[in-house]
PDB file of C-alpha atoms in Angstrom:
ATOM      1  CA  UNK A   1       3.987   0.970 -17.740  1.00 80.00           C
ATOM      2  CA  UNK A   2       2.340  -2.284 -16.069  1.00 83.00           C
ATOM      3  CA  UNK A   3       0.130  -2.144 -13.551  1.00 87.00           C
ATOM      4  CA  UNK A   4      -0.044  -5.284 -10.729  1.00 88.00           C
ATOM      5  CA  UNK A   5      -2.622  -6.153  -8.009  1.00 87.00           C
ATOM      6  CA  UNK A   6      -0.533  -8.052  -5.719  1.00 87.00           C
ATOM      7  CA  UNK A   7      -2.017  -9.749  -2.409  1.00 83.00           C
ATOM      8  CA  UNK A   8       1.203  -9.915  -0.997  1.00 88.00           C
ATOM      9  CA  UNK A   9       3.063  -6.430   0.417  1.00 90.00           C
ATOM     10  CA  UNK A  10       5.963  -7.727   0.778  1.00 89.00           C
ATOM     11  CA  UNK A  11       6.212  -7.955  -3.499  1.00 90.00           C
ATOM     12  CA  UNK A  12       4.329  -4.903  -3.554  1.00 90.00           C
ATOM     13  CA  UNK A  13       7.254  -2.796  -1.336  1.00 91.00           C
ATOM     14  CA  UNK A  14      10.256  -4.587  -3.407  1.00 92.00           C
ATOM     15  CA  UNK A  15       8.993  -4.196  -7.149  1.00 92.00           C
ATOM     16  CA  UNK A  16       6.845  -1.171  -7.298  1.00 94.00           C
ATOM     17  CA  UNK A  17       7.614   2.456  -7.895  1.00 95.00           C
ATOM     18  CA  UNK A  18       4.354   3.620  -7.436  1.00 96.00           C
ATOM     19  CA  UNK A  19       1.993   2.009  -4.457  1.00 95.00           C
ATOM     20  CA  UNK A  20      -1.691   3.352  -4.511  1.00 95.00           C
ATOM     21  CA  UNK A  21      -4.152   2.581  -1.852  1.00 95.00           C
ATOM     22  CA  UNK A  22      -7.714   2.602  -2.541  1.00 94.00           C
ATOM     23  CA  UNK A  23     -10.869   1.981  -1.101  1.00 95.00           C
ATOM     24  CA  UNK A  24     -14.257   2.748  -2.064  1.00 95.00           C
ATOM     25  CA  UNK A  25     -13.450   2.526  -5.312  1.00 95.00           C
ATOM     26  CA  UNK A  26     -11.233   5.731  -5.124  1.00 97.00           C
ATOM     27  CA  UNK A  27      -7.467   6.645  -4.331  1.00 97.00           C
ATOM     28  CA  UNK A  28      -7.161   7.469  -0.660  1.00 98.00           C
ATOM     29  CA  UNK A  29      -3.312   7.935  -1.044  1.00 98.00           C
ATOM     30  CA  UNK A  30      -0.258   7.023  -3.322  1.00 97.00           C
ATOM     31  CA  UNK A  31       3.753   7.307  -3.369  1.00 97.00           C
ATOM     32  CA  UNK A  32       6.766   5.885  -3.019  1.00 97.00           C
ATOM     33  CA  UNK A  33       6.256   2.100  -1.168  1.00 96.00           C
ATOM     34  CA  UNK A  34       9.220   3.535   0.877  1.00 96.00           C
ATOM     35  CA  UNK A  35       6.476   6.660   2.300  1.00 97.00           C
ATOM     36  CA  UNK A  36       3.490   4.635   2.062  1.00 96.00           C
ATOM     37  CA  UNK A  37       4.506   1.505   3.928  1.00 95.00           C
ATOM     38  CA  UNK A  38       6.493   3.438   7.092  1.00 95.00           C
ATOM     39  CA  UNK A  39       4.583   7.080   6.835  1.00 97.00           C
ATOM     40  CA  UNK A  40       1.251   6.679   5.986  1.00 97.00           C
ATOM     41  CA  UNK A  41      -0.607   9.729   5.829  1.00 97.00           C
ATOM     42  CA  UNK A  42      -4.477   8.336   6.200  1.00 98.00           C
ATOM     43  CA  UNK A  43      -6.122   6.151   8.877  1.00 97.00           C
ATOM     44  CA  UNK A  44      -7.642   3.867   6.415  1.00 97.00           C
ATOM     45  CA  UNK A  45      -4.067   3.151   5.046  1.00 97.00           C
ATOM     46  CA  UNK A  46      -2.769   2.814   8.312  1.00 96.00           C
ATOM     47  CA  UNK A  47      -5.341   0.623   9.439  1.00 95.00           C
ATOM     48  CA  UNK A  48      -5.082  -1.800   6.212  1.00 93.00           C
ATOM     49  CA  UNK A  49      -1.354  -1.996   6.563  1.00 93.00           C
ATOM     50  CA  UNK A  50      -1.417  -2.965  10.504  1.00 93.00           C
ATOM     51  CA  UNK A  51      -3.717  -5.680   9.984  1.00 91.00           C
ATOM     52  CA  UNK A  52      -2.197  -7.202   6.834  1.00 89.00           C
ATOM     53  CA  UNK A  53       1.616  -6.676   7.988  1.00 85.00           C
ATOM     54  CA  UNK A  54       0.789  -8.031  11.347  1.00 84.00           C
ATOM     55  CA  UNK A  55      -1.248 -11.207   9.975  1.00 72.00           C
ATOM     56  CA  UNK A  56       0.646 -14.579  11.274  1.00 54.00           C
TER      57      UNK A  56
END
């Protein structure tokens, strides 16, 4: 088992198993990086994702 912090989603959706999103120092949501990076089921996920996928 090995956890990683990555900055970078793009590593994040290729190597992990497992994403989990938190904020507030609690888990708002966590699956597969195929669910959580194209379904999403909480704002603040969707939110987080929009504005760091969309950064040029």
């Amino acid at each position: 088992t090995m956890m990683v912090v990555p900055h970078e989603m793009g590593f994040a959706k290729e190597v992990a198993d497992v994403v989990v999103v938190m904020d507030g120092g609690g888990i708002i949501e966590s699956g597969p990086p195929e669910v959580i990076f194209s379904q999403p089921t909480q704002e603040r996920t969707r939110s987080f994702l929009q504005a760091v996928l969309t950064r040029a």
